[in-house]
Short mmCIF file of C-alpha atoms in Angstrom, two decimals:
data_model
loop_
_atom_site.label_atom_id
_atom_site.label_comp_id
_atom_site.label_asym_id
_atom_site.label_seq_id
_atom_site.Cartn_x
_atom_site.Cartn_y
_atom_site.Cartn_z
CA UNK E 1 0.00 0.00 0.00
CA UNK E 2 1.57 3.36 -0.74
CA UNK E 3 0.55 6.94 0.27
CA UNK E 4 -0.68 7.00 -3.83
CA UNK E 5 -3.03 4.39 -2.68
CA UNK E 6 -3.97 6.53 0.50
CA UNK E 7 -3.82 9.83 -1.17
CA UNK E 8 -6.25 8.13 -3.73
CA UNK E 9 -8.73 7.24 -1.20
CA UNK E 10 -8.88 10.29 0.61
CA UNK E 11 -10.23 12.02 -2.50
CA UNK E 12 -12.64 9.72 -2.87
CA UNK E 13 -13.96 10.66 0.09
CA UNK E 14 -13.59 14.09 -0.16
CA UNK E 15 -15.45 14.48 -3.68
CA UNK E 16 -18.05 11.82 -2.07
CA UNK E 17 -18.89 14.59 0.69
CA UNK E 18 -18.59 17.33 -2.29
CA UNK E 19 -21.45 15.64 -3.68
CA UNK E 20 -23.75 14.99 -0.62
CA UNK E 21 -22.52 19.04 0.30
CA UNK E 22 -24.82 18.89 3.78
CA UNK E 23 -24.91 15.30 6.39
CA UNK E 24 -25.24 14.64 10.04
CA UNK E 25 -22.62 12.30 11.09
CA UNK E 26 -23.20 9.87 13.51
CA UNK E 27 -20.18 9.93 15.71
CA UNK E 28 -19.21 7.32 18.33
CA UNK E 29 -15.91 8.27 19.17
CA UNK E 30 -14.57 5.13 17.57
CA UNK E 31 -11.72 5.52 14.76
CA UNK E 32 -13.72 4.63 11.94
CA UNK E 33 -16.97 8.02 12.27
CA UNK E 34 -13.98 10.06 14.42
CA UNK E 35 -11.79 9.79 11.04
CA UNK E 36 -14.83 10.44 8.61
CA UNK E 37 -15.98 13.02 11.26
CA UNK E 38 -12.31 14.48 10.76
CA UNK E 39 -12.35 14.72 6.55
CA UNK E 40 -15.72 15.95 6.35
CA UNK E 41 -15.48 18.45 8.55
CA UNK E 42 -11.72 19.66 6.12
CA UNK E 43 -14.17 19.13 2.97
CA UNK E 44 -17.38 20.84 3.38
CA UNK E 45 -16.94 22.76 6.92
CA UNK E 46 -20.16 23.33 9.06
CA UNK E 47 -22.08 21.70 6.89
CA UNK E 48 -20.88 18.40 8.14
CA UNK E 49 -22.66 18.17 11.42
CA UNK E 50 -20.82 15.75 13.64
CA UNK E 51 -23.43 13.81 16.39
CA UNK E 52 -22.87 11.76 19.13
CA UNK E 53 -24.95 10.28 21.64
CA UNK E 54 -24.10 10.96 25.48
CA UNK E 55 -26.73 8.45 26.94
CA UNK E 56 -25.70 6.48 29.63
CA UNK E 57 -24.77 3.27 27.25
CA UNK E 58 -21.95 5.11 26.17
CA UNK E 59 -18.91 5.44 27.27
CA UNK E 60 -17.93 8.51 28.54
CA UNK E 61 -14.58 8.73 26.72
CA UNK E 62 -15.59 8.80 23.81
CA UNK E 63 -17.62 12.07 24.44
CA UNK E 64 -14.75 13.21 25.67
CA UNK E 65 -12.56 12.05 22.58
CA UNK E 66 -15.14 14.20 20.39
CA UNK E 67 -14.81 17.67 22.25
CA UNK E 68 -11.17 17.36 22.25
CA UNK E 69 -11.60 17.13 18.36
CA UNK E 70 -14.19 19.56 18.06
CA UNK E 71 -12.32 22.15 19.84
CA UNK E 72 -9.09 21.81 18.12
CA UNK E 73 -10.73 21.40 14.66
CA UNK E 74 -13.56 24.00 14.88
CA UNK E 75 -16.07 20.98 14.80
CA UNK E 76 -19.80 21.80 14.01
CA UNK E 77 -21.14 19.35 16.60
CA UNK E 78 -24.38 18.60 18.42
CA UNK E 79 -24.58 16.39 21.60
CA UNK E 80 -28.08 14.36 22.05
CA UNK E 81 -29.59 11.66 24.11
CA UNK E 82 -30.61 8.73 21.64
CA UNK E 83 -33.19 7.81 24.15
CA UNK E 84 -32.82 4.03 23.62
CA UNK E 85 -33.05 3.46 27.40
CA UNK E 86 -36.76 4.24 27.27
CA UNK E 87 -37.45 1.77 24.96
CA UNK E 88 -38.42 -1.37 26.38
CA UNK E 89 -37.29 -3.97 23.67
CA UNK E 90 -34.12 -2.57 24.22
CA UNK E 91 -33.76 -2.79 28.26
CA UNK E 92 -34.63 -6.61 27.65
CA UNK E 93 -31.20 -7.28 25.92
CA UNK E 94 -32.47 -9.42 23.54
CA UNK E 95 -29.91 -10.91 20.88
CA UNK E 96 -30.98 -7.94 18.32
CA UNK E 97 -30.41 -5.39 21.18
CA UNK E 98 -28.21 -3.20 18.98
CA UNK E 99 -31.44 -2.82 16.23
CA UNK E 100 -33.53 -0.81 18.76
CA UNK E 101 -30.36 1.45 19.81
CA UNK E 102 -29.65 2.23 16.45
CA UNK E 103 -33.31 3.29 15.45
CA UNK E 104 -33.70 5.67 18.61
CA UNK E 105 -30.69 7.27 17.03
CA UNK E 106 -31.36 7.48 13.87
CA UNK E 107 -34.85 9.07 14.49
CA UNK E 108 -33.26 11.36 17.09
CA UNK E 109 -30.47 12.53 14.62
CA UNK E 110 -32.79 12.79 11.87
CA UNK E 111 -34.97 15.30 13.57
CA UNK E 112 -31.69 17.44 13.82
CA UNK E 113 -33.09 17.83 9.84
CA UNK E 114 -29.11 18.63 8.95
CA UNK E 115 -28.85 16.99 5.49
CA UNK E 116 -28.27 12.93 5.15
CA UNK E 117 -27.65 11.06 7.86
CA UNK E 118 -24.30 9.06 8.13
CA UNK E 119 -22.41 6.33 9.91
CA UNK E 120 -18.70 5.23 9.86
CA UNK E 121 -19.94 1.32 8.91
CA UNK E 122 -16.63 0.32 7.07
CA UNK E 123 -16.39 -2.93 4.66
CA UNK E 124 -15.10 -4.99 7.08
CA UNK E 125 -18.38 -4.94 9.25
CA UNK E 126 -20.60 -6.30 6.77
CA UNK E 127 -19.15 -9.76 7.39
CA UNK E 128 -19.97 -9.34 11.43
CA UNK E 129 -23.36 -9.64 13.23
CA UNK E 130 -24.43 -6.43 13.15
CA UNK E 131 -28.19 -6.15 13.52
CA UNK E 132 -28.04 -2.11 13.57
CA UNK E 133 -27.17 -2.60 10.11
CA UNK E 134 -31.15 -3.25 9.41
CA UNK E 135 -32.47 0.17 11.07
CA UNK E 136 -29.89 2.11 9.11
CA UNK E 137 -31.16 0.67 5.51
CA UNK E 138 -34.69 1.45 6.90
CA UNK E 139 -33.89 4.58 7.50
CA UNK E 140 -31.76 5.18 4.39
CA UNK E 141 -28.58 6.12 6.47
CA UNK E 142 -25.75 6.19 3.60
CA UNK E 143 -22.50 4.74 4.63
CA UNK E 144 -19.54 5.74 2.06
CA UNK E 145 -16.99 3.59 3.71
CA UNK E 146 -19.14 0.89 2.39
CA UNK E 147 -19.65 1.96 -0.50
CA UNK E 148 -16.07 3.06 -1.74
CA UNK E 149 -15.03 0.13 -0.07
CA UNK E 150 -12.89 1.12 2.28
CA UNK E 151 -11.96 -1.33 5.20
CA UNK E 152 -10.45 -1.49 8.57
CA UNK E 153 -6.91 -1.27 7.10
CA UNK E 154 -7.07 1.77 4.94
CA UNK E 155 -9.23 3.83 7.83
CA UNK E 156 -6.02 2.75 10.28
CA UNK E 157 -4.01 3.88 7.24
CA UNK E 158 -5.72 7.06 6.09
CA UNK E 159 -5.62 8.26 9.90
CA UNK E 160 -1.74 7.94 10.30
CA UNK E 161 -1.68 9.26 6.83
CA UNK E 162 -3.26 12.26 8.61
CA UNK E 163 -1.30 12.04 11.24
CA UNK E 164 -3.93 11.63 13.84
CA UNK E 165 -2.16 8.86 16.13
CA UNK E 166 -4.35 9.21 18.99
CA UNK E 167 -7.20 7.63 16.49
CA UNK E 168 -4.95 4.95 15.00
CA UNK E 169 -4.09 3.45 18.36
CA UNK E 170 -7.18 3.28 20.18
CA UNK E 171 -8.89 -0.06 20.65
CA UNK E 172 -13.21 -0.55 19.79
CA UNK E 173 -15.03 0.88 21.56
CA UNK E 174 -18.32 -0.62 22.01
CA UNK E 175 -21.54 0.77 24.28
CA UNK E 176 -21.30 -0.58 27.35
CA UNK E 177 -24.56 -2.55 26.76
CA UNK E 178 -22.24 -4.54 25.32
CA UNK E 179 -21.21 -5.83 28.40
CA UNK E 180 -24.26 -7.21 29.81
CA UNK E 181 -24.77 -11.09 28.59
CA UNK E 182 -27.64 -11.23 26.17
CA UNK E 183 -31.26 -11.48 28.17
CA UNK E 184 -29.73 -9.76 31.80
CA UNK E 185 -31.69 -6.84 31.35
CA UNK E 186 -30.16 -3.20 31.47
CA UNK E 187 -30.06 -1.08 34.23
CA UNK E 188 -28.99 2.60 34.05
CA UNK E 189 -27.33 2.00 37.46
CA UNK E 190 -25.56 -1.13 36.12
CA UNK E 191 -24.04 0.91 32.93
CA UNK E 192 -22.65 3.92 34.88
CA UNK E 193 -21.22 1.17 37.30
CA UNK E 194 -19.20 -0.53 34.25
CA UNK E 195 -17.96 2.88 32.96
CA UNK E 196 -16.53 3.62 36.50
CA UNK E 197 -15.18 0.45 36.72
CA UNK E 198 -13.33 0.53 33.82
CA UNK E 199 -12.19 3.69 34.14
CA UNK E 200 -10.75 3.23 37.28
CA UNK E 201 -8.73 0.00 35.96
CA UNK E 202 -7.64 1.41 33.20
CA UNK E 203 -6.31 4.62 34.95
CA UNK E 204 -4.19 2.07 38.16
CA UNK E 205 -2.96 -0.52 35.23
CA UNK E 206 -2.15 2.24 32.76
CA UNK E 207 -4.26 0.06 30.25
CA UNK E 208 -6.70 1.14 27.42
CA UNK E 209 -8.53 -2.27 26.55
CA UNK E 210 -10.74 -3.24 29.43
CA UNK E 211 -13.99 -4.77 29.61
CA UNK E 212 -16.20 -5.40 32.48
CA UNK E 213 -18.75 -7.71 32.08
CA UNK E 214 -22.15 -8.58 33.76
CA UNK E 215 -23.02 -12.28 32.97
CA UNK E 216 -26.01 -14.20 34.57
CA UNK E 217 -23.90 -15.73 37.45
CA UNK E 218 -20.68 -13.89 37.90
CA UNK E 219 -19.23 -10.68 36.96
CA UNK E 220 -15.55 -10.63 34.70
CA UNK E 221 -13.14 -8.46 34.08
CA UNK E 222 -11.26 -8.98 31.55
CA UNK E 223 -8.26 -7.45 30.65
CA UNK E 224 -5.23 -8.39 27.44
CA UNK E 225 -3.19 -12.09 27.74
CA UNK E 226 0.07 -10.07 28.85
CA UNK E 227 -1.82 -7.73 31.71
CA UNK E 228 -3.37 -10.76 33.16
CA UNK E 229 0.01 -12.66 33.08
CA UNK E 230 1.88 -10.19 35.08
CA UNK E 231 -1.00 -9.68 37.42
CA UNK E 232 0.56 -10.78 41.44
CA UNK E 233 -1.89 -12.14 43.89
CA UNK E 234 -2.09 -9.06 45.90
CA UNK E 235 -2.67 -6.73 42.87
CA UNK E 236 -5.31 -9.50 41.49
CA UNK E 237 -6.98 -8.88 45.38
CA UNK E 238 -6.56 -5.34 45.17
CA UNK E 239 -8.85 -5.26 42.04
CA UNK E 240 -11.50 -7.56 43.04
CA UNK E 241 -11.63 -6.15 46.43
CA UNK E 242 -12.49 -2.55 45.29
CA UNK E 243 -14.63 -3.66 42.45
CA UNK E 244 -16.55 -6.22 45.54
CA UNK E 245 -16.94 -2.16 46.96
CA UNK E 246 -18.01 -0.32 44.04
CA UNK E 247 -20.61 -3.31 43.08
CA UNK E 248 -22.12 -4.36 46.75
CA UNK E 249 -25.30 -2.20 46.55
CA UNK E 250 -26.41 -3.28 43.04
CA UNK E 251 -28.75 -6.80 42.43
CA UNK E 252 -25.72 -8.17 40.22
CA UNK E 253 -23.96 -11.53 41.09
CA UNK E 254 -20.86 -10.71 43.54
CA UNK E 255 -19.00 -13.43 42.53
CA UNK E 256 -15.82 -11.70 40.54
CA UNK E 257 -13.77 -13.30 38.09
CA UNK E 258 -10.46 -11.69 36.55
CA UNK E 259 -9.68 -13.20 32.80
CA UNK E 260 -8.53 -12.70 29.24
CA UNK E 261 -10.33 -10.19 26.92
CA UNK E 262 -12.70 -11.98 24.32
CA UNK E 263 -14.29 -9.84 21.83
CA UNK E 264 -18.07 -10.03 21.97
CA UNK E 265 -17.91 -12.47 25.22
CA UNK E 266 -20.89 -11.65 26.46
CA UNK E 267 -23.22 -12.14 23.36
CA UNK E 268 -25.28 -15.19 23.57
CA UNK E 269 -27.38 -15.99 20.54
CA UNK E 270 -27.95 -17.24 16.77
CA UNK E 271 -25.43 -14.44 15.16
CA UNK E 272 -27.85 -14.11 11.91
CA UNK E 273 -28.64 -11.22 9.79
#
């Protein structure tokens, strides 16, 4: 891959937001909308209006990821509640959990009635379960990673081609929903507790992947291979007894488990489209 290849790409993208001239961009904080966030906003200005959801399902670095950018890059950006907490297909967790968040933010983004709406789906996640995929093609959300297929590699690429590092090395960053095992319904108390849980970890172990997980019988956090490896006894008692603190008050299950990261662990369920 050279930077022709890159340099190639980018103007793709820059004559595809030429063309659409006004779009609401649905922001997560993630690399993949943060980076199309990022050449939007150099290509058309304010009329690329960059949204992200601060409910309580999402982390709250990643708000804080987007106000660094807005601020430093003159950002036209709107902060909303997607409201999927009130809806109650969504509290139930069900396998297709992700379908109900992504239609409470679609309609709440499109009643910002700022031009098409957008997400940073990339190539790559076509070939993952991704039920939120159905409530953006019924709600014609346009996705031009998709379709100037562009994939994991070249957003990775295109961002150190920018030279935005900080985007290039951070790891997914899914809602923290994502954390609850499929049919344990979700509790607003139960989400903040995961962000602060996380945080906290990843702040004393000077880590950035982290997950904390709510399953049916036991809670788990799980942290890289090589983190869990060099974990002593006492710093392995350290963590469980503060997180025992933090999660005492709350009807989850106290037993605590420390283990090895494993993408989508707590997803239970048919993974069909």
């Amino acid at each position: 891959m050279t930077n022709l290849d890159i340099e190639s790409t980018v103007l793709s993208l820059t004559k595809w937001f030429q063309t659409i001239k006004t779009c609401t961009i649905a922001t997560s904080g993630g690399i993949d909308s943060m980076l199309l966030a990022y050449i939007a906003n150099k290509t058309i200005g304010k009329e690329a209006l960059i949204a992200h959801s601060t409910s309580v399902s999402v982390p709250i670095l990643d708000a804080n990821r987007i106000r660094e950018y807005a601020n430093k890059y003159c950002w036209h950006v709107e902060f909303i509640d997607a409201g999927e907490l009130n809806n109650e297909s969504y509290r139930n967790n069900p396998v297709n959990r992700c379908y109900y968040c992504k239609s409470c933010l679609f309609e709440k983004l499109k009643k910002l009635n700022h031009g098409v709406l957008i997400t940073g789906t990339n190539l790559d996640d076509l070939g993952d379960y991704r039920p939120g995929l159905i409530a953006a093609k019924e709600q014609n959300v346009r996705q031009p990673y998709v379709e100037l297929n562009i994939d994991k590699a070249m957003i990775r690429k295109i961002a150190n081609y920018f030279q935005l590092h900080d985007l290039k090395d951070i790891p997914a960053s899914p809602c923290l929903s994502s954390r609850i095992e499929t049919g344990v319904k979700i509790d607003i108390n139960h989400l903040q507790t995961i962000d602060k849980i996380e945080n906290i970890i990843r702040l004393e172990l000077k880590v950035s992947l982290v997950r904390f997980r709510i399953r049916n019988d036991k809670v788990v956090l799980e942290l890289e291979p090589h983190i869990v490896e060099q974990l002593t006894n006492s710093q392995r008692d350290l963590i469980i007894n503060k997180i025992k603190i933090i999660i005492t008050p709350l009807a989850i299950p106290h037993d605590i488990q420390i283990s090895t990261y494993e993408k989508g662990s707590a997803f239970i369920g048919v993974k069909n489209n």
